Short mmCIF file of C-alpha atoms in Angstrom, two decimals:
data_model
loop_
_atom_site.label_atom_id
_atom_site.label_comp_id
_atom_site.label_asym_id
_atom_site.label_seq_id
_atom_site.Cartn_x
_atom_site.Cartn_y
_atom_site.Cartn_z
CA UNK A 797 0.00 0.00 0.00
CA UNK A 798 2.49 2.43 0.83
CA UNK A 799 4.21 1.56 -2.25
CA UNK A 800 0.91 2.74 -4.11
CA UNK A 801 1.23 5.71 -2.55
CA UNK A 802 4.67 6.45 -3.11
CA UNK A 803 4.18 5.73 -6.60
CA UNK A 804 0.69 8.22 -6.76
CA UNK A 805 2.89 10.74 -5.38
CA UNK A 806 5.88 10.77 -7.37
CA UNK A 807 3.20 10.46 -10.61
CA UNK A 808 1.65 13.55 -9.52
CA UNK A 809 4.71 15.88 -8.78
CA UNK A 810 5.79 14.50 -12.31
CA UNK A 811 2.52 15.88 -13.62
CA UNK A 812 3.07 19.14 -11.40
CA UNK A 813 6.49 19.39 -12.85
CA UNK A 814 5.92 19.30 -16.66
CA UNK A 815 2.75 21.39 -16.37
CA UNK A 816 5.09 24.19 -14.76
CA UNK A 817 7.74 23.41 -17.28
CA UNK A 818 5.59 23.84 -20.17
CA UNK A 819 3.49 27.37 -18.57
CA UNK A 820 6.81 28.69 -18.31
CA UNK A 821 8.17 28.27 -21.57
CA UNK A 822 4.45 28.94 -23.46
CA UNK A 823 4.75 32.74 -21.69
CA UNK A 824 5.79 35.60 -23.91
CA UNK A 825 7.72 38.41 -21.55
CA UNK A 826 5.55 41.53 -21.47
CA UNK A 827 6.36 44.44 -23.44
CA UNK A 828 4.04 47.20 -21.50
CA UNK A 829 4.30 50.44 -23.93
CA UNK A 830 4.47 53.48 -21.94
CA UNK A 831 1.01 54.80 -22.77
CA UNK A 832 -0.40 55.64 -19.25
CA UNK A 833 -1.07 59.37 -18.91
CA UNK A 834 1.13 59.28 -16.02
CA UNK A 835 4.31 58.18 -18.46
CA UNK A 836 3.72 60.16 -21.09
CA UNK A 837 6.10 63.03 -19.72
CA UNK A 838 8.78 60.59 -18.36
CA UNK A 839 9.23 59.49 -22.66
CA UNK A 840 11.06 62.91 -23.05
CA UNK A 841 12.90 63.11 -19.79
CA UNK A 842 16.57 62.73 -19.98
CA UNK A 843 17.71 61.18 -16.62
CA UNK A 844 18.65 62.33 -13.98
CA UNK A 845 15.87 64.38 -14.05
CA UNK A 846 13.33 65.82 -11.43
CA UNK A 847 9.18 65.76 -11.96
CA UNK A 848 5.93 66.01 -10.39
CA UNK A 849 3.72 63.38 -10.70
CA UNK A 850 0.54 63.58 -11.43
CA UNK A 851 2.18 66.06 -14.07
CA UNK A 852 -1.69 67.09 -14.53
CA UNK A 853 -4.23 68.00 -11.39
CA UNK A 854 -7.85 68.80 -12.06
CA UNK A 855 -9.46 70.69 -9.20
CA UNK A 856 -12.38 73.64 -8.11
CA UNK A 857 -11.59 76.76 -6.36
CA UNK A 858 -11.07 75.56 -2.90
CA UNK A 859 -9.77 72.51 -3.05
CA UNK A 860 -6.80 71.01 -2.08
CA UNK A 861 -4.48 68.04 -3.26
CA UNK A 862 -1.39 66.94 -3.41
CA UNK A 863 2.01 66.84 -6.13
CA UNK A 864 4.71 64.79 -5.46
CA UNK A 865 8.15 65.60 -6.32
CA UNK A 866 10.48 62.63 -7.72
CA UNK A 867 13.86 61.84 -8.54
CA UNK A 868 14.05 59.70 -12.16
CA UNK A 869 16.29 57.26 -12.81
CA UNK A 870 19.37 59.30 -9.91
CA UNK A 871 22.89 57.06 -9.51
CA UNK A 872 24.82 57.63 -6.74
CA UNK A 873 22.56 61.00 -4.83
CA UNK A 874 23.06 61.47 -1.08
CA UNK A 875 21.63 65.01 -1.06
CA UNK A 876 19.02 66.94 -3.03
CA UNK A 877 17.50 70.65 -3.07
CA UNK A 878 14.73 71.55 -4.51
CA UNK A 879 13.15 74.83 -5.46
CA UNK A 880 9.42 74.85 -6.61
CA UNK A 881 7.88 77.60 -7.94
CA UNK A 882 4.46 78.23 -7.35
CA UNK A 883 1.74 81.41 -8.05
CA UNK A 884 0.93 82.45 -4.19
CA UNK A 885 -1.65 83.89 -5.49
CA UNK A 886 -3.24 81.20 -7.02
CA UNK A 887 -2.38 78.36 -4.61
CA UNK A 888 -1.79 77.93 -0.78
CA UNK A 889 1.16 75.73 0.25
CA UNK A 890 -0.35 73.98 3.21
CA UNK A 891 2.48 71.16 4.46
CA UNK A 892 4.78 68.92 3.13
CA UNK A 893 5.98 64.98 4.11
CA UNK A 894 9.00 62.99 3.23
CA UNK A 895 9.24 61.04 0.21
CA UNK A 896 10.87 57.39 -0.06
CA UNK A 897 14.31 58.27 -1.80
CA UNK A 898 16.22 58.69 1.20
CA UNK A 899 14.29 56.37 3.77
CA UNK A 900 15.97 53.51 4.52
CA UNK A 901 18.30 52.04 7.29
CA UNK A 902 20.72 55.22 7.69
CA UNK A 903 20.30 58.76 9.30
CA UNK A 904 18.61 61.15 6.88
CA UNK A 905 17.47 64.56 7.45
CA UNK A 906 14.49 66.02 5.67
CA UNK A 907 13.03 69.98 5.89
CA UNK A 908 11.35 72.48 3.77
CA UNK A 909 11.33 76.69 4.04
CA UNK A 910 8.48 78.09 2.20
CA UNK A 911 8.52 81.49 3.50
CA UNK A 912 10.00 83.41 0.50
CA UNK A 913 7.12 84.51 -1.55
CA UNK A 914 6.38 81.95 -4.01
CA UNK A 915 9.00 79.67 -3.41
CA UNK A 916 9.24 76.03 -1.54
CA UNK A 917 12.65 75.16 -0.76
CA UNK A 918 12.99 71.28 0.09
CA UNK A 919 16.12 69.95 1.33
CA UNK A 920 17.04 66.00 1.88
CA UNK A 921 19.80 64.61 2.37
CA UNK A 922 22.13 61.73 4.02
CA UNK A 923 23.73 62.97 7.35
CA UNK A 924 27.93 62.74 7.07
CA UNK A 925 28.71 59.10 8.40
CA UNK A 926 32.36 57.37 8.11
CA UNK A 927 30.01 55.13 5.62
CA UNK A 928 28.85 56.89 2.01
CA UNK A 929 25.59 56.35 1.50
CA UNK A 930 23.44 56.89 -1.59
CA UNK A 931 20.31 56.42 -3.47
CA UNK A 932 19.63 55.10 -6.55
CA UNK A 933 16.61 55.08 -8.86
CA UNK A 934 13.41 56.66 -9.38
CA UNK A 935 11.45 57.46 -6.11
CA UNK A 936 9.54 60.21 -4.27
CA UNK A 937 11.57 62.92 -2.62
CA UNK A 938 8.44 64.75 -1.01
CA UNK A 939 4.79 65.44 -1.39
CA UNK A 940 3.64 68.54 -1.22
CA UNK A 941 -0.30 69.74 -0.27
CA UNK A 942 -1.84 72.82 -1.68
CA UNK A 943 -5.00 74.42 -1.86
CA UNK A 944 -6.45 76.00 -5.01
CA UNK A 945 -6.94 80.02 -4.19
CA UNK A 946 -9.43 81.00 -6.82
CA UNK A 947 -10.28 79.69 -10.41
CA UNK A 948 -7.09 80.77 -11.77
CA UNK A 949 -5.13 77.89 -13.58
CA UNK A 950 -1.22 77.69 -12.28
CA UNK A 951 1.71 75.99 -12.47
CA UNK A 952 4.24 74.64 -10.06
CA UNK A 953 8.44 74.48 -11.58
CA UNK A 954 11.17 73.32 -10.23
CA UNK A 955 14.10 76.50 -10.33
CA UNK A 956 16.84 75.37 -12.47
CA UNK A 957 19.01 76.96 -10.58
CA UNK A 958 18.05 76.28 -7.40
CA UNK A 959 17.75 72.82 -7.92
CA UNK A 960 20.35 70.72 -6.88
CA UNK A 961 21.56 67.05 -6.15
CA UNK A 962 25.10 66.24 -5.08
CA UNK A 963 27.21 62.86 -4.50
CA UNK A 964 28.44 61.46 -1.17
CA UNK A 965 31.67 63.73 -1.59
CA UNK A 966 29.14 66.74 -2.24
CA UNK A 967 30.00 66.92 -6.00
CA UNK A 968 26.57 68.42 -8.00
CA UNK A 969 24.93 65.97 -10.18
CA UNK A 970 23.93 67.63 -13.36
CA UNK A 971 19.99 67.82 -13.77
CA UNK A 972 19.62 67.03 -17.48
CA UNK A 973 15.55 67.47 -17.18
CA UNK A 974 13.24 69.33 -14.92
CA UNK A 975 9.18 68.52 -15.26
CA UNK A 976 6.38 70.69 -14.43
CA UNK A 977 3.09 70.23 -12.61
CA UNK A 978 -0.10 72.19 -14.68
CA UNK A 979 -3.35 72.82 -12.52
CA UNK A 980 -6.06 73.34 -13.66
CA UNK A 981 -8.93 75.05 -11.76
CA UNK A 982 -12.69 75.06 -12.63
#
C-alpha cells in the first residue's frame, strides 16, 4: 500500500512538474508600452531628471491636493534641493511629508522653508557618516499639499538653478531634465 502511494505521489509531482515546465516556456515576456497618462512626460525626460507626478491636477476653487516631487532614474545621490515655484496667489502651500528616496536604514534629514514669496525650498539629504551612503533610482523625494486660491489655472516648476543634487563627496549631479506640474482650476 504504501508503495501505491509512493508511486501516486511521485506520478503527480511528475505531472506538477511538466505542467510548470511547459506554462513557463508557453509565456511571452511583457512588453508594457508606456502609454499611461502618467508616463507620457517621463518618454522625453533625460535622466537624472526631477518631476511632479501627477504632471496634470484637475481641481475647483477651494480645493486642495497633493504633487509629489520625484527623482528619475538618480545614480549615486546622497543630497538633493529643490526649489518649486508656485503662483501664491493662485495656490496655498499647506504642508509637506518625506518622500521614499532617502528612507531607509541610515540617518537622513528632511526639511522644507516656504517662506520666501512663491517659493518652496525642500532639502534632503544623508547625514555625514564614516560610511557613504546613496540612493539610486526613481522614487519620491516629497509630497507637497496645496490648496487651489481661486479659479485661476497655475503651475508649479522646479528653479533650475536652485535645484540641486550632489554625490556622497558633495560633487553636484547635473539635472539634465526638470518637469512641471499644470493645474487646472474650474
Amino acid at each position: 500500500r504504501s508503495i501505491k502511494i509512493m508511486n501516486n505521489q511521485l506520478t503527480f509531482f511528475c505531472f506538477a512538474f511538466i505542467s510548470l515546465t511547459i506554462a513557463t516556456l508557453s509565456c511571452d515576456d511583457s512588453d508594457y508600452p508606456m502609454d499611461n497618462w502618467i508616463d507620457i512626460p517621463l518618454q522625453t525626460m533625460t535622466p537624472p531628471a526631477v518631476f511632479f507626478n501627477p504632471h496634470e491636477v484637475n481641481v475647483s476653487a477651494g480645493d486642495t491636493f497633493s504633487i509629489n516631487l520625484y527623482a528619475l532614474e538618480v545614480e549615486n545621490v546622497a543630497g538633493i534641493q529643490l526649489r518649486v515655484q508656485y503662483l501664491r496667489e493662485n495656490l496655498d502651500f499647506l504642508d509637506m511629508e518625506v518622500g521614499e528616496l532617502f528612507i531607509d536604514g541610515y540617518d537622513t534629514l528632511f526639511f522644507w522653508d516656504s517662506t520666501e514669496t512663491s517659493y518652496l525650498d525642500i532639502h534632503s539629504f544623508y547625514l555625514a557618516t564614516d560610511d557613504y551612503t546613496y540612493s539610486n533610482g526613481t522614487a519620491s523625494i516629497a509630497t507637497a499639499y496645496f490648496r487651489a486660491k481661486n479659479s485661476l489655472d497655475s503651475e508649479i516648476i522646479y528653479d533650475r538653478a536652485e535645484t540641486i543634487m550632489v554625490t556622497p563627496d558633495n560633487i553636484p549631479i547635473p539635472i539634465k531634465s526638470y518637469g512641471k506640474a499644470i493645474i487646472n482650476v474650474d
